[in-house]
PDB file of N, CA, C and O in Angstrom:
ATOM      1  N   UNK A   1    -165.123 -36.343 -30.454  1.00 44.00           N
ATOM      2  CA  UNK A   1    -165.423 -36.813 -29.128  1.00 44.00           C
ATOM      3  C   UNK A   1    -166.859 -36.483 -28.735  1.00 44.00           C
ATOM      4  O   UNK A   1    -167.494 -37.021 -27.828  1.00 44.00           O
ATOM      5  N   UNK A   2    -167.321 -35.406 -29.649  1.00 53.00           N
ATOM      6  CA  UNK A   2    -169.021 -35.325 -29.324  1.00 53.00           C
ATOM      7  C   UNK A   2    -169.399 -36.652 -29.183  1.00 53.00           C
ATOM      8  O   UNK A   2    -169.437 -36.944 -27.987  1.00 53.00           O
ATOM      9  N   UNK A   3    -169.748 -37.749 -30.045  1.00 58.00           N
ATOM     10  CA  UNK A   3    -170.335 -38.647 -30.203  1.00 58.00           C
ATOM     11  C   UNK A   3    -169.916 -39.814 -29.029  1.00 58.00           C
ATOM     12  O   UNK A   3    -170.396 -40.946 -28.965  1.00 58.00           O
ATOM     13  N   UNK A   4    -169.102 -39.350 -28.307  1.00 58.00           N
ATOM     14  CA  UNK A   4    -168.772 -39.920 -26.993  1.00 58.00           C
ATOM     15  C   UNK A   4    -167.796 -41.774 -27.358  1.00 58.00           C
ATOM     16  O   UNK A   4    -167.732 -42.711 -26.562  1.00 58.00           O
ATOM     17  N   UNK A   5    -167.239 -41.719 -28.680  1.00 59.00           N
ATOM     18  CA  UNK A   5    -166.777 -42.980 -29.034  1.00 59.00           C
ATOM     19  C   UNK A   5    -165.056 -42.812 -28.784  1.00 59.00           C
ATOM     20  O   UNK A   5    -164.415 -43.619 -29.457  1.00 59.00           O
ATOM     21  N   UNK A   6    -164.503 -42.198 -28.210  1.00 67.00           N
ATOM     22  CA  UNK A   6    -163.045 -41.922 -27.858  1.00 67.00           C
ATOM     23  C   UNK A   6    -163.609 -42.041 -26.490  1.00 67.00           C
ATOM     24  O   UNK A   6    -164.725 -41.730 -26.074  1.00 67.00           O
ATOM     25  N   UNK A   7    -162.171 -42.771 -25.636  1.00 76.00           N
ATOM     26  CA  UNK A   7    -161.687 -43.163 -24.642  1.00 76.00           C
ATOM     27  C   UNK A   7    -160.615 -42.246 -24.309  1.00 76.00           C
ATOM     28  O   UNK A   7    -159.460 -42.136 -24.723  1.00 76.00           O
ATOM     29  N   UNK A   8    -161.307 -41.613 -23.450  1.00 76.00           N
ATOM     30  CA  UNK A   8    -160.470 -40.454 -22.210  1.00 76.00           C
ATOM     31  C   UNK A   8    -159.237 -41.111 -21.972  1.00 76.00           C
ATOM     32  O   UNK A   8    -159.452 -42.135 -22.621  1.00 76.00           O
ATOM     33  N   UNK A   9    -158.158 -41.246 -21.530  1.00 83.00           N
ATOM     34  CA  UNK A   9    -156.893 -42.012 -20.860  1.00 83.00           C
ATOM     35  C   UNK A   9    -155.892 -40.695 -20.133  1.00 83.00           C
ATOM     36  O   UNK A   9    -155.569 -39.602 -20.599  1.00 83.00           O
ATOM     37  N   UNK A  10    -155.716 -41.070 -19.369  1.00 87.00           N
ATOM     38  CA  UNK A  10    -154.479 -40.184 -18.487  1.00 87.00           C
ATOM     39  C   UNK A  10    -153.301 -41.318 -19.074  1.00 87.00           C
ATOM     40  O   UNK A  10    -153.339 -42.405 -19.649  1.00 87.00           O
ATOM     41  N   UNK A  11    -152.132 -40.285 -18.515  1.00 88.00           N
ATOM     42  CA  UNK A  11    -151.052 -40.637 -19.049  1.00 88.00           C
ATOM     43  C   UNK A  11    -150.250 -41.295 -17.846  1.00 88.00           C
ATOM     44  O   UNK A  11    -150.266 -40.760 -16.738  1.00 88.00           O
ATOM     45  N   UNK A  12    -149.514 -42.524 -18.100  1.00 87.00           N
ATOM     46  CA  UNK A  12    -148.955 -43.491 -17.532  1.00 87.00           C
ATOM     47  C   UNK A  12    -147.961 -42.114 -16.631  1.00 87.00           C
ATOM     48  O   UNK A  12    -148.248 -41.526 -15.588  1.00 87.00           O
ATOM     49  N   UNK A  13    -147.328 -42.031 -17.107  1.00 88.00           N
ATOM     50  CA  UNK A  13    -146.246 -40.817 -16.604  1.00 88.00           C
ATOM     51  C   UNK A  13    -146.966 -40.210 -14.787  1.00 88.00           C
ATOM     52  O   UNK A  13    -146.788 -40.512 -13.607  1.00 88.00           O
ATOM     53  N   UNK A  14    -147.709 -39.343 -15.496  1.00 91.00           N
ATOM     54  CA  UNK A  14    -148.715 -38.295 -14.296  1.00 91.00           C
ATOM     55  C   UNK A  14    -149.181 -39.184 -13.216  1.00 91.00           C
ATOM     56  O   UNK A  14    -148.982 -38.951 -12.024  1.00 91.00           O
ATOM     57  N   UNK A  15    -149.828 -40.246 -13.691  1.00 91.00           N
ATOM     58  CA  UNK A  15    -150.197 -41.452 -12.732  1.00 91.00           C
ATOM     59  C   UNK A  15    -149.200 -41.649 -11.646  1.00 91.00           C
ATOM     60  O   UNK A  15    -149.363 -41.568 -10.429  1.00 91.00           O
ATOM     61  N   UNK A  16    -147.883 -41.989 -12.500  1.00 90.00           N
ATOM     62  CA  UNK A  16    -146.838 -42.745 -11.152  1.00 90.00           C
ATOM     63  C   UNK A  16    -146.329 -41.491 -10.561  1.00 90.00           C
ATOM     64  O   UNK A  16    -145.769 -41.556  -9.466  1.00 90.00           O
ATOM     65  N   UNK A  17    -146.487 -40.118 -11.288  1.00 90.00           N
ATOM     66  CA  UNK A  17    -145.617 -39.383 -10.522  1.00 90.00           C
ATOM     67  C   UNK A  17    -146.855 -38.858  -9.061  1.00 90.00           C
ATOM     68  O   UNK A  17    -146.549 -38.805  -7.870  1.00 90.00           O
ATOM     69  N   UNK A  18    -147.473 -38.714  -9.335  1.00 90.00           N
ATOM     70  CA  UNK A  18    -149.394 -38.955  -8.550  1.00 90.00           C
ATOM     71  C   UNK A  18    -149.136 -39.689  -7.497  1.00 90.00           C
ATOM     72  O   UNK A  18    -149.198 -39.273  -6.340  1.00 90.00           O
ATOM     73  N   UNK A  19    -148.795 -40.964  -7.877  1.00 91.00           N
ATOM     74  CA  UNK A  19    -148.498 -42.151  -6.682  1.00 91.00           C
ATOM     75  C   UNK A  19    -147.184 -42.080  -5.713  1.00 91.00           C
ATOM     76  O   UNK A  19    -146.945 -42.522  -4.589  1.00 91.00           O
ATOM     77  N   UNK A  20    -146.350 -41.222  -6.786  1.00 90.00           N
ATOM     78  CA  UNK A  20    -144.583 -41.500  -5.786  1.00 90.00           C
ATOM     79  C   UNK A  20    -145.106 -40.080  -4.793  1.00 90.00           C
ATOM     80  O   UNK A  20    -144.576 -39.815  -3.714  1.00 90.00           O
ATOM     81  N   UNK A  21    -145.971 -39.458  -5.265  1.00 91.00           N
ATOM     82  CA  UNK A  21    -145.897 -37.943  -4.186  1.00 91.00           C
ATOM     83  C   UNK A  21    -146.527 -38.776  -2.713  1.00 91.00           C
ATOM     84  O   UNK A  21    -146.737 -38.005  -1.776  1.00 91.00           O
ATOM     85  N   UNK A  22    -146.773 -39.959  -2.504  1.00 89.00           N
ATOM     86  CA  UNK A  22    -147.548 -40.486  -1.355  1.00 89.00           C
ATOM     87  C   UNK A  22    -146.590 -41.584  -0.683  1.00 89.00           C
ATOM     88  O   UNK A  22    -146.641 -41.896   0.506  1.00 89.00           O
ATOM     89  N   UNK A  23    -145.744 -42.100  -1.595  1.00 90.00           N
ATOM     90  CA  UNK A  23    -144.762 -42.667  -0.912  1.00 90.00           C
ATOM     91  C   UNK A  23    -143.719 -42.197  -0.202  1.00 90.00           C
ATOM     92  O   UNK A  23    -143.100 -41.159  -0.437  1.00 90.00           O
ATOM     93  N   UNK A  24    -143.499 -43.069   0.788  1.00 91.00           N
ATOM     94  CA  UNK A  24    -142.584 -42.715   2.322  1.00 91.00           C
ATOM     95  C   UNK A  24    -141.190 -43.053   1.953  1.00 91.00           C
ATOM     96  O   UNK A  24    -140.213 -42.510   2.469  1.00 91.00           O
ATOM     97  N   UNK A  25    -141.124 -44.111   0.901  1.00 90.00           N
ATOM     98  CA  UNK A  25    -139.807 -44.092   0.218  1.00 90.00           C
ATOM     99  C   UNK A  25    -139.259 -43.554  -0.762  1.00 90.00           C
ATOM    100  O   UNK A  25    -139.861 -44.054  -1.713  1.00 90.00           O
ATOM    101  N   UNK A  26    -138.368 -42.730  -1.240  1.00 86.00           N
ATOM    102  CA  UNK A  26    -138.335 -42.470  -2.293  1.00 86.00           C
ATOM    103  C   UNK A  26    -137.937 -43.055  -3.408  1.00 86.00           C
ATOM    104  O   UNK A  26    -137.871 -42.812  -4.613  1.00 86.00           O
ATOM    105  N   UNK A  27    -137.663 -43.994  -2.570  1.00 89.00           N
ATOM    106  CA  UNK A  27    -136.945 -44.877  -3.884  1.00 89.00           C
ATOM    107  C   UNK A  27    -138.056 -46.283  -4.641  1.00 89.00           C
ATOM    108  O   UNK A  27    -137.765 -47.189  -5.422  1.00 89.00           O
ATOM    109  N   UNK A  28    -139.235 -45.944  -4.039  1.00 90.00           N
ATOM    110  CA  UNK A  28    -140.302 -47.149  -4.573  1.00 90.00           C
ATOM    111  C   UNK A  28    -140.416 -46.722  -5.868  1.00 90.00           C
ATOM    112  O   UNK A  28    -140.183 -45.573  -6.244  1.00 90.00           O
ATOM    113  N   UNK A  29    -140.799 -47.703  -6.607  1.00 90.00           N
ATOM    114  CA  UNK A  29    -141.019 -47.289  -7.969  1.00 90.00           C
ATOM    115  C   UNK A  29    -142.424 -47.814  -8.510  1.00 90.00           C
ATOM    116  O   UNK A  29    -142.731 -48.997  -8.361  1.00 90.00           O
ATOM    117  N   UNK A  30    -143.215 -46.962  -9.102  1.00 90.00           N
ATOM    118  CA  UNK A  30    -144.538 -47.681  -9.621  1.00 90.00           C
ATOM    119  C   UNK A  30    -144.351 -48.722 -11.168  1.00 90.00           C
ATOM    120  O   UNK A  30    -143.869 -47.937 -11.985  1.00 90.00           O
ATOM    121  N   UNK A  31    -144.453 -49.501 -11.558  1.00 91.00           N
ATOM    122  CA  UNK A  31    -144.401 -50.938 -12.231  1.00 91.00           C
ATOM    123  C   UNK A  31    -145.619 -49.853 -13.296  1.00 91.00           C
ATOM    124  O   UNK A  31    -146.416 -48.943 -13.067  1.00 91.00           O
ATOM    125  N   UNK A  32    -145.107 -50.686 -14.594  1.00 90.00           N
ATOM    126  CA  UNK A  32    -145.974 -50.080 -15.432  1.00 90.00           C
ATOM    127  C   UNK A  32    -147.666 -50.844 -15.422  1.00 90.00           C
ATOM    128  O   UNK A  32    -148.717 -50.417 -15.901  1.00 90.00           O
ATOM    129  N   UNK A  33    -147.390 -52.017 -14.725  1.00 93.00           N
ATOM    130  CA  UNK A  33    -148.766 -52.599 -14.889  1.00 93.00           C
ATOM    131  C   UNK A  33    -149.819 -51.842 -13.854  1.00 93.00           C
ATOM    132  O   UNK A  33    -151.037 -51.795 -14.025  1.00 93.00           O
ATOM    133  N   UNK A  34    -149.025 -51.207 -12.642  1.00 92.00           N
ATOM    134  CA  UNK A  34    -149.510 -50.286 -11.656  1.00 92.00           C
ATOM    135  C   UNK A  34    -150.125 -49.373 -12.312  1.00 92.00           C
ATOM    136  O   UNK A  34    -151.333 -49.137 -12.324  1.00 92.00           O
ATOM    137  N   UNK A  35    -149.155 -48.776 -12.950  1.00 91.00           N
ATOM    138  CA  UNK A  35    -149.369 -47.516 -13.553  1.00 91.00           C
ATOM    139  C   UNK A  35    -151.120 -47.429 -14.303  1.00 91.00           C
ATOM    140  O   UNK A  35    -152.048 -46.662 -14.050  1.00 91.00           O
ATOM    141  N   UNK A  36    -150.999 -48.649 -15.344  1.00 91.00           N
ATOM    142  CA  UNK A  36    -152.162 -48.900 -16.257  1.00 91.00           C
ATOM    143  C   UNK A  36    -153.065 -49.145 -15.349  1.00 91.00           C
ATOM    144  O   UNK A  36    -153.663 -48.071 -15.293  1.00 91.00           O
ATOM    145  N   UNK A  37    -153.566 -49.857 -14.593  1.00 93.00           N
ATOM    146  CA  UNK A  37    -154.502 -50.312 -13.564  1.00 93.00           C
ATOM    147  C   UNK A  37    -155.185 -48.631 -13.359  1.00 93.00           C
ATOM    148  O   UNK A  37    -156.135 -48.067 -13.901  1.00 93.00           O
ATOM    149  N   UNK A  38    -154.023 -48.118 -12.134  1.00 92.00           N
ATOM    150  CA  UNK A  38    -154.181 -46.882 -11.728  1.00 92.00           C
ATOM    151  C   UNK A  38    -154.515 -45.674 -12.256  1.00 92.00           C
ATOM    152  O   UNK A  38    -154.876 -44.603 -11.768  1.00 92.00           O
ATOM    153  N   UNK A  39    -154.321 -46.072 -13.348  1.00 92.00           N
ATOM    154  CA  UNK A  39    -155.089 -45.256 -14.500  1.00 92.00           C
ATOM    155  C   UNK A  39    -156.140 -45.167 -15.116  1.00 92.00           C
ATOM    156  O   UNK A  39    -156.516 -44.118 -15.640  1.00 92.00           O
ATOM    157  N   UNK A  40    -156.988 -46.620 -15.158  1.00 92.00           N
ATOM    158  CA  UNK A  40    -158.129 -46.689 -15.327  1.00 92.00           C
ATOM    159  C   UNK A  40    -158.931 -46.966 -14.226  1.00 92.00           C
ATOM    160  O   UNK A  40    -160.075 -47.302 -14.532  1.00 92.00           O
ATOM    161  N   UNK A  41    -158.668 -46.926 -12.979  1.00 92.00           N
ATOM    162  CA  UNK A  41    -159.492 -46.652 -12.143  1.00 92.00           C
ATOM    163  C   UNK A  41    -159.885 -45.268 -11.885  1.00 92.00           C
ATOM    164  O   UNK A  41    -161.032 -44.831 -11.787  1.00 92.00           O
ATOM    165  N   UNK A  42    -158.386 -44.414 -11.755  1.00 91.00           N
ATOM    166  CA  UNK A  42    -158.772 -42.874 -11.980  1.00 91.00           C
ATOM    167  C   UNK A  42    -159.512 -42.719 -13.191  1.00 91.00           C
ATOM    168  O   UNK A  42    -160.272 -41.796 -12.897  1.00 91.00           O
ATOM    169  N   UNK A  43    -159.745 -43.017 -14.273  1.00 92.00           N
ATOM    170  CA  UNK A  43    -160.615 -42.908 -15.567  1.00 92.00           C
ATOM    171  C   UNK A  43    -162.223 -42.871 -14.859  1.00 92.00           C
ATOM    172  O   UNK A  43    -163.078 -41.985 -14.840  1.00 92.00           O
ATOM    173  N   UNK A  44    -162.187 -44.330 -14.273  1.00 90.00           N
ATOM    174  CA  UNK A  44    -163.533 -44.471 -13.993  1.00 90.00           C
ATOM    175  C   UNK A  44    -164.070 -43.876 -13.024  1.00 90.00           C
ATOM    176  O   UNK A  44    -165.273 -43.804 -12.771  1.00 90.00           O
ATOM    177  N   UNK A  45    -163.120 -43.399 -12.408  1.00 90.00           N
ATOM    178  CA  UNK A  45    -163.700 -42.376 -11.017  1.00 90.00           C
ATOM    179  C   UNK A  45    -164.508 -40.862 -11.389  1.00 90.00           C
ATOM    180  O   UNK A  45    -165.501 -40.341 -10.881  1.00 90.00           O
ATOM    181  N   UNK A  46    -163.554 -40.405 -12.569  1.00 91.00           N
ATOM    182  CA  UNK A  46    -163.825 -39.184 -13.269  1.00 91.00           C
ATOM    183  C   UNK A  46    -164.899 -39.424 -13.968  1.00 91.00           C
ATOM    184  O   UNK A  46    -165.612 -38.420 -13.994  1.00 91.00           O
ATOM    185  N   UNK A  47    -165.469 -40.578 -14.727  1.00 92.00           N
ATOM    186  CA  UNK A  47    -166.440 -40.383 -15.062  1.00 92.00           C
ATOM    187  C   UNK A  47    -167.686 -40.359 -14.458  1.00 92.00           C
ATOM    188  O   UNK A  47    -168.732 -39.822 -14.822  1.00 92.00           O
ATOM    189  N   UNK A  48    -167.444 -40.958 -13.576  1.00 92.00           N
ATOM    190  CA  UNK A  48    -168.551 -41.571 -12.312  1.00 92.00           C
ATOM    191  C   UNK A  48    -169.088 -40.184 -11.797  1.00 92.00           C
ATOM    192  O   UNK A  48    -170.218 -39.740 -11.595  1.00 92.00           O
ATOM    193  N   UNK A  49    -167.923 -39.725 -11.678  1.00 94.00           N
ATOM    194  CA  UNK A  49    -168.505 -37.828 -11.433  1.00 94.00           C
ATOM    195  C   UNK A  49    -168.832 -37.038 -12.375  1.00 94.00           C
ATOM    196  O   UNK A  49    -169.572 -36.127 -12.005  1.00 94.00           O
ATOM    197  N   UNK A  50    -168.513 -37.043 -13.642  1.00 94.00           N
ATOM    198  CA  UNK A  50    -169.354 -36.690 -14.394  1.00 94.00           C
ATOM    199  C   UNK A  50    -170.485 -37.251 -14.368  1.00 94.00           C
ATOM    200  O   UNK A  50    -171.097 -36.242 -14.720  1.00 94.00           O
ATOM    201  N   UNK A  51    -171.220 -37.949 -14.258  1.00 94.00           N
ATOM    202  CA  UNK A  51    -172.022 -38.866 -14.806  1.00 94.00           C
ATOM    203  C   UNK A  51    -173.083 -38.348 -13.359  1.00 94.00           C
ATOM    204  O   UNK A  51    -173.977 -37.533 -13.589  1.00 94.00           O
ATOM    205  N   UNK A  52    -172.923 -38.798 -12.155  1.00 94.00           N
ATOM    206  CA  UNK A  52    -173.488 -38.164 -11.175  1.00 94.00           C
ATOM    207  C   UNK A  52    -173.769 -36.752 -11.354  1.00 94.00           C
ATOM    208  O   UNK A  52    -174.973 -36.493 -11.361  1.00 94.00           O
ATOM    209  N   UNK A  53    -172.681 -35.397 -11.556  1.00 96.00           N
ATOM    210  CA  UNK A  53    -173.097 -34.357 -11.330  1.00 96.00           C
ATOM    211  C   UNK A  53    -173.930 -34.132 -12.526  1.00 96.00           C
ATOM    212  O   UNK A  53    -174.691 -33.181 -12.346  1.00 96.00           O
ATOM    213  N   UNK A  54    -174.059 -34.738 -13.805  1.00 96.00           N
ATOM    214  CA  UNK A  54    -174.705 -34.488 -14.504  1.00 96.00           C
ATOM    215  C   UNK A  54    -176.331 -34.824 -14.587  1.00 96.00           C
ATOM    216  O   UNK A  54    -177.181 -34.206 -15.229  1.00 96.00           O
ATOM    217  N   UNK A  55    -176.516 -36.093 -13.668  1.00 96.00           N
ATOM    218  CA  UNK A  55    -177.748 -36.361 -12.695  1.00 96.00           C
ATOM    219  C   UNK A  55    -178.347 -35.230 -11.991  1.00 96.00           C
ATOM    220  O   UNK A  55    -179.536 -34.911 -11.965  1.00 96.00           O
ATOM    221  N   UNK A  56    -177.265 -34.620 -11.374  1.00 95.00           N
ATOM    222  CA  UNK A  56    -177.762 -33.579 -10.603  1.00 95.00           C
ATOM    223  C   UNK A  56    -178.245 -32.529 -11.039  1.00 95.00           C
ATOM    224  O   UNK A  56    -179.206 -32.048 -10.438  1.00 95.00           O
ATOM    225  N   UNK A  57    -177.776 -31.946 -12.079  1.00 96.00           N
ATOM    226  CA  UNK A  57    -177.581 -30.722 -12.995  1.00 96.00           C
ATOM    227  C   UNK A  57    -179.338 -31.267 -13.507  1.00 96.00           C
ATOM    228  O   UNK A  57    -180.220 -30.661 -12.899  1.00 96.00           O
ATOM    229  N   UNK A  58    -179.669 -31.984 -14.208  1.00 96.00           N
ATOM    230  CA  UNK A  58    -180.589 -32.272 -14.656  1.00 96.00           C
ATOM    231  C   UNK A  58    -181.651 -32.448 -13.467  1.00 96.00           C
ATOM    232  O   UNK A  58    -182.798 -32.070 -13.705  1.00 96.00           O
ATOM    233  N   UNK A  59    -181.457 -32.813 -12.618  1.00 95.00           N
ATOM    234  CA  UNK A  59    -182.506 -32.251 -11.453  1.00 95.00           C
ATOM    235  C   UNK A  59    -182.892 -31.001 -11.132  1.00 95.00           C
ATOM    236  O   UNK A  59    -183.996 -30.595 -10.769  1.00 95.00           O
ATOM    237  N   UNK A  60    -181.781 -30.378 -11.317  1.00 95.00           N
ATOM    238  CA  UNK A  60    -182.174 -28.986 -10.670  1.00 95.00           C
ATOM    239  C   UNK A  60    -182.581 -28.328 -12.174  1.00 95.00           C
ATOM    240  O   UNK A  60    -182.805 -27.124 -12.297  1.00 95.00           O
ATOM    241  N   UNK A  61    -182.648 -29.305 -13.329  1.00 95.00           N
ATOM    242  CA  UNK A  61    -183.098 -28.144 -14.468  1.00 95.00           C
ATOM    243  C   UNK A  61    -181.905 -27.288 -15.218  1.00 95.00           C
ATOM    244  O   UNK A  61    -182.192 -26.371 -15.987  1.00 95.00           O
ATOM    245  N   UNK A  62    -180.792 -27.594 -14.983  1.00 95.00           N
ATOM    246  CA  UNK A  62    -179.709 -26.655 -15.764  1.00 95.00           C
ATOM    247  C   UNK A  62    -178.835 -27.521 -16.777  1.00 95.00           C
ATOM    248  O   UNK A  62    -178.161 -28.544 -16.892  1.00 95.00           O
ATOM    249  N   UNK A  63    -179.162 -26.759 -17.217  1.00 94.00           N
ATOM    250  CA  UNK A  63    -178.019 -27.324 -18.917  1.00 94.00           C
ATOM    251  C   UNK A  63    -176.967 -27.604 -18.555  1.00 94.00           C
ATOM    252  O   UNK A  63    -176.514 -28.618 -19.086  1.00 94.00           O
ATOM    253  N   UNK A  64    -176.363 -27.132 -17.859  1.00 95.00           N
ATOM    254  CA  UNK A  64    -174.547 -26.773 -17.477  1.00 95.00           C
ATOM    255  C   UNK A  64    -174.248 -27.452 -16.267  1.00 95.00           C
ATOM    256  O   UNK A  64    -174.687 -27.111 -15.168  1.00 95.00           O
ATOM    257  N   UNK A  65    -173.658 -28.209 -16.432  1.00 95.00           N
ATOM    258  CA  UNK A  65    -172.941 -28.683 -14.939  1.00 95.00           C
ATOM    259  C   UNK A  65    -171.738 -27.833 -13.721  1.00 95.00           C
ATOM    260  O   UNK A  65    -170.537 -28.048 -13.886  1.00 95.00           O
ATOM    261  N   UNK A  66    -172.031 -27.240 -12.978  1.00 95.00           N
ATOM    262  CA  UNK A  66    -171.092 -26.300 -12.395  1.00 95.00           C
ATOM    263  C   UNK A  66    -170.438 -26.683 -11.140  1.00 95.00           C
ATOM    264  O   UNK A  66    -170.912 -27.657 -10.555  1.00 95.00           O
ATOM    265  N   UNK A  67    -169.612 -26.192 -10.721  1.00 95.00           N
ATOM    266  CA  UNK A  67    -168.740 -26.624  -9.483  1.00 95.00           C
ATOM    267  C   UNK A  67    -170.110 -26.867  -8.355  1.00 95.00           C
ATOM    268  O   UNK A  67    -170.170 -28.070  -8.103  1.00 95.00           O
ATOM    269  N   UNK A  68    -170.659 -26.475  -7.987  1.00 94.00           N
ATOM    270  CA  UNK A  68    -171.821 -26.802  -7.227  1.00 94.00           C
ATOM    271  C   UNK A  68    -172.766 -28.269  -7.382  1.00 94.00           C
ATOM    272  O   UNK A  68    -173.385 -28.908  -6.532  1.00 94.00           O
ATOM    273  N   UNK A  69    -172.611 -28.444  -8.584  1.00 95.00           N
ATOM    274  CA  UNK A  69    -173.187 -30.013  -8.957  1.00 95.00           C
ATOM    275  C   UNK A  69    -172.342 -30.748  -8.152  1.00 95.00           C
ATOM    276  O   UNK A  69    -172.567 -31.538  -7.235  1.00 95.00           O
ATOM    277  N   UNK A  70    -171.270 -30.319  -8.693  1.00 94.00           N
ATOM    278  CA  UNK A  70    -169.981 -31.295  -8.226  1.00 94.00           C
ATOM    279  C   UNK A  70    -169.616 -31.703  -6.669  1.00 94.00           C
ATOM    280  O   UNK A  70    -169.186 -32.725  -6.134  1.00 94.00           O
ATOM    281  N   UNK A  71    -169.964 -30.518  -6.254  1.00 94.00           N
ATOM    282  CA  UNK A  71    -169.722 -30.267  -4.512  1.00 94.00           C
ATOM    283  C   UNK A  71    -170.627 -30.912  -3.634  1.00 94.00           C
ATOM    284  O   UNK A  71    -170.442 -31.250  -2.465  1.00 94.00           O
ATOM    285  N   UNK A  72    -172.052 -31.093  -4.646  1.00 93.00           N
ATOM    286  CA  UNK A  72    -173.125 -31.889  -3.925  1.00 93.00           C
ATOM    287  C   UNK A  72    -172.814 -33.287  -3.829  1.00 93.00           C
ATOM    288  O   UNK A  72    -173.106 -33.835  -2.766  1.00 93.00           O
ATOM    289  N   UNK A  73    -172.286 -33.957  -4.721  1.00 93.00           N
ATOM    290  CA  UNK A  73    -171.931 -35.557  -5.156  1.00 93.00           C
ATOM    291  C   UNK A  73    -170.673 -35.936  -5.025  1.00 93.00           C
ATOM    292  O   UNK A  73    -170.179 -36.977  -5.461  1.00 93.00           O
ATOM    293  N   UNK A  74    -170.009 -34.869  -4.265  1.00 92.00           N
ATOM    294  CA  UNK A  74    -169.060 -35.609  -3.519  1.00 92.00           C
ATOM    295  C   UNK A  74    -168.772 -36.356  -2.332  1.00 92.00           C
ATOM    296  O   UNK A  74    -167.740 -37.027  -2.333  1.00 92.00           O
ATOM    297  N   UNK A  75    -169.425 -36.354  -1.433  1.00 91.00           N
ATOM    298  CA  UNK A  75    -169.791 -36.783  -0.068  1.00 91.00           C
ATOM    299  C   UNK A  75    -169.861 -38.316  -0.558  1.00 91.00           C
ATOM    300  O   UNK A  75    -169.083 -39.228  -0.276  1.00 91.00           O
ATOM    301  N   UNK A  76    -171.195 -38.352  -1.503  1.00 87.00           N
ATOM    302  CA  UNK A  76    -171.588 -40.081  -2.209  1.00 87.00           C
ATOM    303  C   UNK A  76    -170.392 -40.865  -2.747  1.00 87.00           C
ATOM    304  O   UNK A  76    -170.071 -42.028  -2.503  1.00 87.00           O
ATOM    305  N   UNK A  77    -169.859 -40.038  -3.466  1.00 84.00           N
ATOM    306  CA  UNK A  77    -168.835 -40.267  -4.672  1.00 84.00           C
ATOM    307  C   UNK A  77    -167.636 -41.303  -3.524  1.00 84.00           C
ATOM    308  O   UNK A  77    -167.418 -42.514  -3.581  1.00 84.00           O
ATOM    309  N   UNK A  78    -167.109 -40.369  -2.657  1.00 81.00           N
ATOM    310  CA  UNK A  78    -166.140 -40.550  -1.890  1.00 81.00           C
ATOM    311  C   UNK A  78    -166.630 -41.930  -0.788  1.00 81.00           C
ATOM    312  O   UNK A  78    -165.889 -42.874  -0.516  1.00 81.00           O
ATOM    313  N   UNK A  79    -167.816 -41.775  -0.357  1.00 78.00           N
ATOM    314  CA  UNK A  79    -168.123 -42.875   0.412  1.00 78.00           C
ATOM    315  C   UNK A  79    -168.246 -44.088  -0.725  1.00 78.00           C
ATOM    316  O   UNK A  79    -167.608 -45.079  -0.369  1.00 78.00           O
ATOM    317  N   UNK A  80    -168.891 -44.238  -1.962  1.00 67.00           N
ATOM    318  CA  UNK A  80    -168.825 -45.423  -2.772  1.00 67.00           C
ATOM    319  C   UNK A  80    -167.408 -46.089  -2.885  1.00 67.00           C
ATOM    320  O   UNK A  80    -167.250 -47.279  -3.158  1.00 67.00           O
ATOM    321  N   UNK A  81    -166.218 -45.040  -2.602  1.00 62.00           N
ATOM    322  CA  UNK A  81    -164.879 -45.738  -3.333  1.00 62.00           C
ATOM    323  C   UNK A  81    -163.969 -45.881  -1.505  1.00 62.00           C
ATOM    324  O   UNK A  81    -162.842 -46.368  -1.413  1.00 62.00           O
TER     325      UNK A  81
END
C-alpha cells in the first residue's frame, strides 16, 4: 500500500449499521446499493482529509500529520460537504 495502488474500502456491514444508528425507525433497512454508494462517499471524505491535513502539515514544515492538522481543516472540510 506504500505505492498508494490499493483502494481503501470500508465494509458494507459498518456502513448500514452507521446509517440504522440515525434512523427513527427501526425497522428501515439500508439496500445494499445504499450501502455501496455510502461507502464510497465516506471513502472520499476520508481521503479529502487526508489529503488537506497533509497540505497543512507541509505548510507548517512537519513530516507528520497530527491531530492538530486535522482540527485546523475541519471547519473547510465540513462546510465543502
Amino acid at each position: 500500500m506504500a505505492d498508494g495502488s490499493q483502494k481503501v474500502q470500508f465494509k458494507q456491514e459498518t456502513i448500514s449499521k452507521l446509517l440504522n444508528l440515525h434512523f427513527k425507525d427501526e425497522k428501515t433497512k439500508v439496500s445494499t446499493d445504499a450501502a455501496i454508494m455510502a461507502s464510497e462517499v465516506t471513502r472520499i471524505f476520508v481521503a479529502e482529509a487526508i489529503l488537506r491535513s497533509s497540505k497543512r502539515a507541509q505548510n507548517e514544515s512537519s513530516n507528520i500529520i497530527n491531530i492538530d492538522h486535522f482540527e485546523k481543516i475541519l471547519p473547510q472540510l465540513l462546510l465543502d460537504f
